[in-house]
XYZ file of C-alpha atoms in Angstrom:
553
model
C -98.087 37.333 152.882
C -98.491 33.840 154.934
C -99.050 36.109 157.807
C -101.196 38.620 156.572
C -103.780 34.966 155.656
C -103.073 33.555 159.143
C -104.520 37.292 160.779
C -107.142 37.806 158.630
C -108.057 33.807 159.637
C -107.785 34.769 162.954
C -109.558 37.901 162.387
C -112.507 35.845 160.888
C -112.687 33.074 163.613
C -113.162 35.805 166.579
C -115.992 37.451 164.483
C -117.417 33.861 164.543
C -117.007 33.647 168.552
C -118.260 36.681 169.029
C -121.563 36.181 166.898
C -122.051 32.957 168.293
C -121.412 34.538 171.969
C -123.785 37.309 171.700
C -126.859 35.322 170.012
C -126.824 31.859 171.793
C -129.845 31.199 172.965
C -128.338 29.801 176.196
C -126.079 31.527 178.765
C -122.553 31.760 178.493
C -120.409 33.448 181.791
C -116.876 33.415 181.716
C -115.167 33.876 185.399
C -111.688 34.193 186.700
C -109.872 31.555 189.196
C -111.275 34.663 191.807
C -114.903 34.043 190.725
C -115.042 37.581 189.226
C -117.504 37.615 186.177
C -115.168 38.866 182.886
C -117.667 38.357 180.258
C -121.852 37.300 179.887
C -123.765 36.906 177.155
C -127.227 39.080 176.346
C -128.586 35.554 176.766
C -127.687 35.242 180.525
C -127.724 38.600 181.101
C -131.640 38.521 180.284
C -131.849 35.123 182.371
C -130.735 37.066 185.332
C -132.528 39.863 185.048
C -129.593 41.951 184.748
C -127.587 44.443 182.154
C -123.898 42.953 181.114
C -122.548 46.276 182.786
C -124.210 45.570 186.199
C -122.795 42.121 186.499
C -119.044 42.520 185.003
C -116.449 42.574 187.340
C -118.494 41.197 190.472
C -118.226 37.780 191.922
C -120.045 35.245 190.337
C -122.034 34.225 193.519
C -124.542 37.590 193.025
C -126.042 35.032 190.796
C -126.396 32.048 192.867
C -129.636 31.796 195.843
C -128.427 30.471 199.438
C -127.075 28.113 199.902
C -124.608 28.437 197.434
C -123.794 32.166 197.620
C -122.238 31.532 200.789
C -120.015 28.474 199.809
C -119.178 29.552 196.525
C -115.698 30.915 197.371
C -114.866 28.067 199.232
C -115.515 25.625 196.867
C -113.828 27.540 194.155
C -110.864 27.309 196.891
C -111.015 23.708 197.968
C -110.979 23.065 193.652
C -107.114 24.581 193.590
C -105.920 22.818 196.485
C -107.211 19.002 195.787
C -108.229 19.286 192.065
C -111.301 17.548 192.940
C -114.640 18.461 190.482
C -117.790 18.828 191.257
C -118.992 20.586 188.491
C -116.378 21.354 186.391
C -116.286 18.933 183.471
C -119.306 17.658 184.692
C -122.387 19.393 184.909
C -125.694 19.507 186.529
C -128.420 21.206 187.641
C -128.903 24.288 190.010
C -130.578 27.197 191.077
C -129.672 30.483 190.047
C -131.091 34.405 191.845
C -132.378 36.525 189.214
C -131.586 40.496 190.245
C -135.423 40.721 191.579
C -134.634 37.826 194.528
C -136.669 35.283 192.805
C -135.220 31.575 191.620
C -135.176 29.099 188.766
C -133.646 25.833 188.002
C -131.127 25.750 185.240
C -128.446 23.254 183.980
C -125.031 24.418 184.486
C -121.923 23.009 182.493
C -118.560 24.465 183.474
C -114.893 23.672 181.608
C -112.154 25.050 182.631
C -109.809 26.694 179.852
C -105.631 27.663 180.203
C -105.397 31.065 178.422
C -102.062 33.314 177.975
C -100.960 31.415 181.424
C -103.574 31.950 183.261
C -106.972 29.941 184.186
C -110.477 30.926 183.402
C -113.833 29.181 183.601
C -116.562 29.439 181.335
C -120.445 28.446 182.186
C -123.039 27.117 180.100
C -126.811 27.888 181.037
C -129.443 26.500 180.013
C -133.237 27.391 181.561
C -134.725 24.170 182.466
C -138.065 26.148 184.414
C -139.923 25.618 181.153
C -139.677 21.939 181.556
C -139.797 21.630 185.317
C -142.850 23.800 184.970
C -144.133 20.956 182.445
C -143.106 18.065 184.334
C -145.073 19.247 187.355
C -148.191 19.828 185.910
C -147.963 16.289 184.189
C -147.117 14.854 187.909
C -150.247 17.087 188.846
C -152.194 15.616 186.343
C -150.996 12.029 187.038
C -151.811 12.488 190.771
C -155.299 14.035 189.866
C -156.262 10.775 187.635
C -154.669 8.447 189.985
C -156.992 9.720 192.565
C -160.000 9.321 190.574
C -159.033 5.978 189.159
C -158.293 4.956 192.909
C -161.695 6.361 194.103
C -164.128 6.021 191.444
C -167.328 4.198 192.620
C -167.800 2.053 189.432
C -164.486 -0.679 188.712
C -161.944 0.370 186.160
C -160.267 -2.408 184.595
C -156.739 -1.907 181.515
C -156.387 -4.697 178.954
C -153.776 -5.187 176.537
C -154.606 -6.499 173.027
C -153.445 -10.213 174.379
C -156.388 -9.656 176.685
C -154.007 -9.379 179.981
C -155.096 -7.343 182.237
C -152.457 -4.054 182.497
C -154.324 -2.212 185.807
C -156.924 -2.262 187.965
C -158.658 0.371 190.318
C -159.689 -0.516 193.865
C -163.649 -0.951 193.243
C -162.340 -3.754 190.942
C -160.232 -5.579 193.586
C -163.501 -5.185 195.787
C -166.338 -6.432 193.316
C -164.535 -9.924 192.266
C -162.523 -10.069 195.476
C -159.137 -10.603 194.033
C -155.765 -8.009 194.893
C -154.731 -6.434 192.228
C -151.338 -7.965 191.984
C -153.284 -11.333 191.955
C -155.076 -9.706 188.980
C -152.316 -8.240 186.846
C -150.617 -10.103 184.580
C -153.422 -12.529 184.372
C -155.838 -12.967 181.167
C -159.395 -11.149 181.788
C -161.093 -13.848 181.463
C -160.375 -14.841 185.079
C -163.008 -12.865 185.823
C -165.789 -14.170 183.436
C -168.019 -17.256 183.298
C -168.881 -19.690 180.574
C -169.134 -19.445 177.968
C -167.652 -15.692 177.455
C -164.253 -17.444 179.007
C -164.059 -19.398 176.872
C -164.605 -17.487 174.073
C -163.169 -13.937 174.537
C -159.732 -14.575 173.108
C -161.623 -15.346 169.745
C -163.735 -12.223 170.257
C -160.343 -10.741 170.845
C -159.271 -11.804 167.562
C -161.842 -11.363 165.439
C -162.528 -7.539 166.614
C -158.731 -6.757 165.674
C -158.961 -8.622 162.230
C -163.073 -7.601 161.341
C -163.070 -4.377 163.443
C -166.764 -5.349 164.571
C -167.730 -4.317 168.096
C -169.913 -6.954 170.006
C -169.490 -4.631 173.269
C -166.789 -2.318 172.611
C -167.930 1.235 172.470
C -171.204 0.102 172.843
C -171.770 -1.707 176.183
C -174.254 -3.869 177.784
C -175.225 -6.394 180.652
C -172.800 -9.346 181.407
C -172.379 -11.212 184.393
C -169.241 -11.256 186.278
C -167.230 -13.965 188.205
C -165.666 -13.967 191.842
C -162.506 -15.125 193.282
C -165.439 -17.681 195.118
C -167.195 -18.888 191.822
C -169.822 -16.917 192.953
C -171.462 -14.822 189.702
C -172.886 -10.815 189.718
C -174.536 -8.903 187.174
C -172.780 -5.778 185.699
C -173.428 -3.281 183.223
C -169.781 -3.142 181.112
C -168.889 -0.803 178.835
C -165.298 -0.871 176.663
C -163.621 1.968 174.604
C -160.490 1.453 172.927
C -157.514 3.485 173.479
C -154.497 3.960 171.033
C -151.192 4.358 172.428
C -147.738 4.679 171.339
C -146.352 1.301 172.423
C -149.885 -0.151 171.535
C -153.559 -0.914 172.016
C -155.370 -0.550 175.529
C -159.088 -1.168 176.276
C -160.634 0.451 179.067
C -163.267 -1.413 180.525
C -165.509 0.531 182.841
C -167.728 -2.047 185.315
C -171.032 -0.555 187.140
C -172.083 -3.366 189.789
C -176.065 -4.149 188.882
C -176.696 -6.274 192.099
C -178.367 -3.828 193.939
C -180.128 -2.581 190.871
C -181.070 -6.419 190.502
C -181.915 -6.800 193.684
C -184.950 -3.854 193.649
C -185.962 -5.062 190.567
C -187.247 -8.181 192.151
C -188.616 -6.600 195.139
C -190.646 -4.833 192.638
C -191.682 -7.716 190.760
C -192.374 -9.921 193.488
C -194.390 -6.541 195.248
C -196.174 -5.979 191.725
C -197.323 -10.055 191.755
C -198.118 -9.667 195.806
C -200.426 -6.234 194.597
C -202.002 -7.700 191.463
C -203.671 -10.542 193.543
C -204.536 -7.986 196.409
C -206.439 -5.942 193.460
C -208.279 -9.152 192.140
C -209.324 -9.431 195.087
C -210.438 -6.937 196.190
C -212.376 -6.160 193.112
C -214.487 -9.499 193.481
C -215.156 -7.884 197.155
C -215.985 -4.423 195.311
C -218.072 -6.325 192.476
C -220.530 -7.564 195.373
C -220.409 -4.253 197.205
C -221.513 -2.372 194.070
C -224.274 -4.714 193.072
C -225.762 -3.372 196.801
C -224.946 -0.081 195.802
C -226.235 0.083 192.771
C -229.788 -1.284 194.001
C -229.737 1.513 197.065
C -228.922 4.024 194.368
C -232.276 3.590 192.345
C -234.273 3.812 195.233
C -232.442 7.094 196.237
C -232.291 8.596 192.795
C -236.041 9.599 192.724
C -235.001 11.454 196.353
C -231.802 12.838 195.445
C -233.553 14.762 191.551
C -236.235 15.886 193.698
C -233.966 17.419 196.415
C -231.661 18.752 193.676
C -234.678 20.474 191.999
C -235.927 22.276 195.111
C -232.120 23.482 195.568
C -231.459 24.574 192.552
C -234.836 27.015 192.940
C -233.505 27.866 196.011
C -230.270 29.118 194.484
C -232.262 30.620 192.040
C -233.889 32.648 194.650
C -230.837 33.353 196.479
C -229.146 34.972 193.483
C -232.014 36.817 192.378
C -232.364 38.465 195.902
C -228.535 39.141 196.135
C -228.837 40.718 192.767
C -231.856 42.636 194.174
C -230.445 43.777 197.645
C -226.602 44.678 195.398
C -229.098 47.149 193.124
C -230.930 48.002 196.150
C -227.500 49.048 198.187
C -226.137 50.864 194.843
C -228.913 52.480 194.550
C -229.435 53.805 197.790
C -225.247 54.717 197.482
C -225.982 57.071 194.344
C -229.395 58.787 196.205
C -226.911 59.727 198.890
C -224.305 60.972 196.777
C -226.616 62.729 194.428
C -228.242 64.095 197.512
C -225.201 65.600 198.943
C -223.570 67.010 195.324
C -226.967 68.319 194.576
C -227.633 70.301 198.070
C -224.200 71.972 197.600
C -224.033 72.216 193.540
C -227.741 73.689 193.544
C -227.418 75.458 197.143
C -224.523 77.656 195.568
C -225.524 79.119 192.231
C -228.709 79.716 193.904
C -227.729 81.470 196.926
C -225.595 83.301 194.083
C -228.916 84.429 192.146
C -230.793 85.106 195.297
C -227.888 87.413 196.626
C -226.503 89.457 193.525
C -230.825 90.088 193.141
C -231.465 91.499 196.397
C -228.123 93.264 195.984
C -229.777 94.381 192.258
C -232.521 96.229 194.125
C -230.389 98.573 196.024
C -228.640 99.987 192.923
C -231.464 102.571 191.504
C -229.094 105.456 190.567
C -227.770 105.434 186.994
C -224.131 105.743 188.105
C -224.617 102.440 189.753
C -225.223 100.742 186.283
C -221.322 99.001 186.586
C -222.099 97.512 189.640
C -225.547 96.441 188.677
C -224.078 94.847 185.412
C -221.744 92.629 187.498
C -224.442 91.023 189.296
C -226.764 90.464 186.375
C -223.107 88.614 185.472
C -223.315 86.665 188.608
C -226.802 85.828 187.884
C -225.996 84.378 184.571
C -222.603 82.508 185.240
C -224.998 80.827 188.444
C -227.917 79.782 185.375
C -225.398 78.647 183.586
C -223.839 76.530 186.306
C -227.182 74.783 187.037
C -227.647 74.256 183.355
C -224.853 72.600 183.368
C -225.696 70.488 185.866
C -229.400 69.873 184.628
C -227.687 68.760 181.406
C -225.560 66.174 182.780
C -228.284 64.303 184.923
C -230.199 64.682 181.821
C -227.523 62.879 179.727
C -226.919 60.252 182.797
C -230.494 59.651 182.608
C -230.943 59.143 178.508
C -227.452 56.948 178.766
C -229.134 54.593 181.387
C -231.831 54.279 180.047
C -230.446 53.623 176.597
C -231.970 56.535 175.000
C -228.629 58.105 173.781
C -227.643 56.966 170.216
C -224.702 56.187 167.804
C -225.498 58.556 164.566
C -222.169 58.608 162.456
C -221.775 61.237 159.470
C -218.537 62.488 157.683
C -217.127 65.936 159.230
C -214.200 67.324 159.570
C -212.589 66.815 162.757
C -210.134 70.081 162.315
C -213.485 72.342 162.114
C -215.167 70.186 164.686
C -212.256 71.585 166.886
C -212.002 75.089 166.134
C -215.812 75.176 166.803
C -215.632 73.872 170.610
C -212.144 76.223 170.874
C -214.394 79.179 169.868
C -217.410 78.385 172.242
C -214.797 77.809 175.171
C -212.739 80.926 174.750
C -214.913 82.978 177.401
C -214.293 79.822 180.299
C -210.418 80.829 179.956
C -208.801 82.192 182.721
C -206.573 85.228 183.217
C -203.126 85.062 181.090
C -204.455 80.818 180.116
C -204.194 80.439 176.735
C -205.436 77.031 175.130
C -203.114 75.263 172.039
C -204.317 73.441 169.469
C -202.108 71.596 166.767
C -203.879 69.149 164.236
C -201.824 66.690 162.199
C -203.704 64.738 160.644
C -203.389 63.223 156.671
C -207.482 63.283 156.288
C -209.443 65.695 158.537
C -212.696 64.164 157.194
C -213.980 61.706 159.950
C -216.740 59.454 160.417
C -218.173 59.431 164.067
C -221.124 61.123 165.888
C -220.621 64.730 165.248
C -222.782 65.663 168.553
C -221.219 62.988 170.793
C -217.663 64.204 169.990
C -218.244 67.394 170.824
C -219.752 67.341 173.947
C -216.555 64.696 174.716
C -214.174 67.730 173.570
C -216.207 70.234 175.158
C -216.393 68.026 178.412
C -212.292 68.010 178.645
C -211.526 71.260 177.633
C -213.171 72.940 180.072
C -211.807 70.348 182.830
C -208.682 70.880 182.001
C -209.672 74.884 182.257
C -211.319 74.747 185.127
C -208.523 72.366 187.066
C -205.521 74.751 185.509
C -204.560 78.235 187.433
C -204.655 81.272 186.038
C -201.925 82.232 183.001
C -201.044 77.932 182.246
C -201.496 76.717 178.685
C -204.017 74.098 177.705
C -202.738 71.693 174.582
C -205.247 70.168 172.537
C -203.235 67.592 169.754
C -204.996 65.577 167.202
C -203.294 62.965 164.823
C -203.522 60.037 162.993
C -201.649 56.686 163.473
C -201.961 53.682 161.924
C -205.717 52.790 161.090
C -206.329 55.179 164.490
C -207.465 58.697 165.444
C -205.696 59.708 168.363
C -207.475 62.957 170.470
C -205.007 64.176 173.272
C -206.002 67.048 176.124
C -202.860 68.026 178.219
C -203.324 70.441 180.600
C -200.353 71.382 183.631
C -203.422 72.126 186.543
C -203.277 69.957 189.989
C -203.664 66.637 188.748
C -205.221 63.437 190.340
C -204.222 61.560 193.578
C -202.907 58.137 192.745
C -205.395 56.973 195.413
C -208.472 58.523 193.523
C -207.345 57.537 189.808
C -209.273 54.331 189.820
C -212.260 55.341 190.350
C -212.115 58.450 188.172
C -214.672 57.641 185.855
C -217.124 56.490 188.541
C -220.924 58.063 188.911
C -220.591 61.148 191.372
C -216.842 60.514 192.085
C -214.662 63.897 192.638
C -211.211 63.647 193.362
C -210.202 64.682 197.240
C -208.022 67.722 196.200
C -210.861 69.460 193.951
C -213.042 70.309 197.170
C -213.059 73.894 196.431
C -213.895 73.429 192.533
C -217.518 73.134 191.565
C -218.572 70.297 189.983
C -221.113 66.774 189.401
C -218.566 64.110 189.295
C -220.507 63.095 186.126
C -218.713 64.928 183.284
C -216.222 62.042 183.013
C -218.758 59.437 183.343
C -220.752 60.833 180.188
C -217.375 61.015 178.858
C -216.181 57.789 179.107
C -220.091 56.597 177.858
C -219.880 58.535 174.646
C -216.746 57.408 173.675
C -217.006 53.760 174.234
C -220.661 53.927 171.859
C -218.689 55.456 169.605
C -216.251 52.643 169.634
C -213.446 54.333 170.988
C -211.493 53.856 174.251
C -209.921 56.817 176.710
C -207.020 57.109 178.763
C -205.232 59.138 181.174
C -201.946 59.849 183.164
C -201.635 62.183 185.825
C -199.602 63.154 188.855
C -200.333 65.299 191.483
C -199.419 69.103 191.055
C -198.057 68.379 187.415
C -200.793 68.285 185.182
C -202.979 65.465 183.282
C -203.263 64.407 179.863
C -206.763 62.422 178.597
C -206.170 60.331 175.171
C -209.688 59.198 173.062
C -208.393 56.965 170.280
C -211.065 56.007 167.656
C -210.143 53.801 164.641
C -210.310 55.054 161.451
């Protein structure tokens, strides 16, 4: 019975081992007096980057970087024969080779254990690259702030609550002319006249009883005393810092001498300047007494003068004016001249061909062909009607003869009367689209204005479109706005000729072959704007154009 308790103890105690071998957080590597690996925790096995069945059985040195891996044996060998340690029962710190080649420092504790007659070894590893990687950045950081301490421009000066000074940077050693070892250890106030040396240890004292800043984290001008006696201005400026072993204040000390120095300058300039300027204004008092007696002789001179110029400007303008209207005019007679010899020349050559042509048709079989000519005849009348009525409307519109007359109407029948009158300008296969959505069709706008404005575009947008093309005519209503849009998908305007579109006798340079005044816009544009509306367009070349009339409502 005693020896079933002392198994099942023994039983118990390996379970222990064993849990506390397979989850300690460090590694644990047992080796033989060989240096073959017999056992390694998931711990080191993760360490090393390797699986416990890739390590087991090989020599220890797999794990160790050069070089190490080389000597291992041999100092595992010179151990046995003299006994002397060098890590056994000792332990320090090393490198170990993870299975990818790279390394990392680790502390390694070895003790050697007798077991069953025989020696083993057993390792202890802890990863120290956590706090190597620590410790360097804080000697980075150290370095980094040691620099800037050591080259700031302005002097950095550490105090101790005593008042002694702790540290000092180089500018400080430079601006009062002491080393710093002949400055450390000493009170501050070796560096301050009377009577702040006298008093700071009682400002000292009272701040750490009362907690009332005089210049601590606020700052101002002191002066400052050399090694020599000699005394400087400064602007100083103290923060307090707490540590753990204490109170430090950090005094940081911006030389004003130069500052001081300019100031002067200035001062003594500014004094220099202010008696220049009196002066020179008792020397520009007597000049303008003078002056002032020339200038009422010359004043008489100078309004007369300035009277005859200002006719002459008058004059000039009038006759600029005159020779612009002159040279406009002249402009429009020669454009007028030329549309009107070619739009008159054609419809009339028309008439005066299909009649003579007329004549010779006297049978009754050649009725057809006489019809098609009194056709001819009609389309040319029409044509120069056309072109009678827009110099007739140019002519009432400049000379302000054309009025506003609003009256209610529906816009919808408004629109299906122009589509009606149109209907015989469409060409073969075009068919023209009309789509109305507005909430109110009733309207109130000049009824005869707006058509001759929908009339105008429609039959642009025929006469510019080929043969089978649609022709969209939308009307809708937007906020507090009636919005009129013709879209048509005919040859479109040159970006070159689009701004001068709605010009007097202007005609696009790729309509050459299309008859025309170059006035229907103009009227357009006219009619709409005394209605109070405004009109747009976009167009490309070869793709189409679409005009927009908005009105408010």
């Amino acid at each position: 019975m005693e020896r079933n308790r002392s198994e099942k103890h023994d039983s118990e105690e390996m379970r222990r081992l064993e849990a506390i071998f397979q989850h300690s957080q460090d590694g644990i590597i047992t080796i033989d007096q060989r240096g073959a690996i017999e056992s390694i925790n998931p711990a080191a096995a993760h360490l090393f980057g390797y699986t416990p069945e890739e390590v087991v059985g090989q020599n220890v040195k797999m794990l160790m970087p050069e070089p190490y891996h080389s000597e291992h044996d041999g100092y595992i060998g010179n151990y046995h024969q003299t006994g002397v340690k060098r890590i056994i029962g000792i332990g320090r710190e090393v490198q170990g080779r993870r299975n990818d080649g790279s390394t990392f420092p680790f502390f390694l504790s070895v003790s050697e254990v007798q077991l069953d007659g025989r020696i083993i070894y057993t390792g202890f590893i802890h990863d120290v690259s956590e706090i190597r990687r620590k410790e360097k950045e804080l000697e980075e950081s150290r370095n980094r702030l040691k620099a800037i301490f050591d080259t700031v421009i302005d002097g950095i000066i550490i105090i101790d609550a005593k008042g002694l000074i702790r540290m000092v940077n180089p500018a400080v050693s430079k601006l009062f002319d002491y080393t710093a070892e002949e400055m450390e250890g000493q009170n501050v106030t070796i560096i301050m006249p009377e009577p702040h040396r006298s008093g700071h240890d009682a400002y000292m004292e009272r701040y750490q009883s009362t907690r009332k800043p005089h210049i601590i984290g606020i700052g101002r001008e002191v002066e400052g005393r050399r090694k020599d006696g000699s005394l400087f201005p400064l602007n100083l400026s103290v923060s307090e810092v707490v540590l753990n072993d204490g109170i430090i204040y950090t005094g940081i000390i911006h030389d004003l001498s130069s500052q001081k120095a300019v100031e002067k300058e200035i001062r003594e300039l500014n004094q220099l300047l202010e008696k220049k300027v009196d002066d020179r204004t008792a020397e520009l008092s007597a000049t303008v007494n003078k002056l002032l007696a020339a200038k009422q002789e010359l004043e008489s001179e100078i309004k007369g003068r300035q009277e005859v110029e200002r006719a002459l400007r008058q004059s000039e303008k009038e006759l600029k004016q005159a020779l612009e209207a002159e040279k406009e005019l002249s402009e429009l007679k020669s454009r007028f001249v030329s549309m009107a010899s070619h739009e008159f020349r054609t419809p009339l050559s028309t008439i005066l061909s299909s009649a003579a042509i007329i004549g010779r048709y006297t049978q009754e079989e050649q009725q057809p062909n006489r019809e098609k000519h009194i056709q001819r005849i009609k389309s040319a009348v029409n044509n120069l009607t056309g072109i009678l009525n827009d110099f007739l409307s140019l002519s009432k519109l400049e000379e302000g003869k054309v009025a506003n007359n609003p009256v209610w109407f529906s816009i919808d029948d408004l629109c299906k009367e122009v589509i009606d009158e149109i209907q015989g300008l469409l060409k073969k296969d075009q068919e023209l689209e009309h789509k109305s959505a507005v909430a109110d069709p009733m309207i109130h706008l000049d009824k005869r204005l707006l058509k001759n404005v929908l009339f105008n575009l429609l039959s642009n947008a025929i006469k510019y479109s080929k043969e089978g093309q649609t022709i969209h005519c939308l009307i809708k209503s937007e906020t507090e706005k009636l919005v009129l849009s013709i879209r048509d998908e005919g040859i479109g305007i040159p970006v070159k000729d689009q701004v001068h579109l709605f010009g007097r006798f202007f005609r696009a340079t790729n309509v050459t072959n299309i008859q025309g005044t170059g006035l229907g816009l103009n009227i357009v544009k006219n009619y709409v704007e005394l209605m109070g509306g405004q009109i747009d367009f976009i167009s490309a070349e070869g793709q189409g154009s679409t005009f927009t009339i908005t009105f408010p409502l």
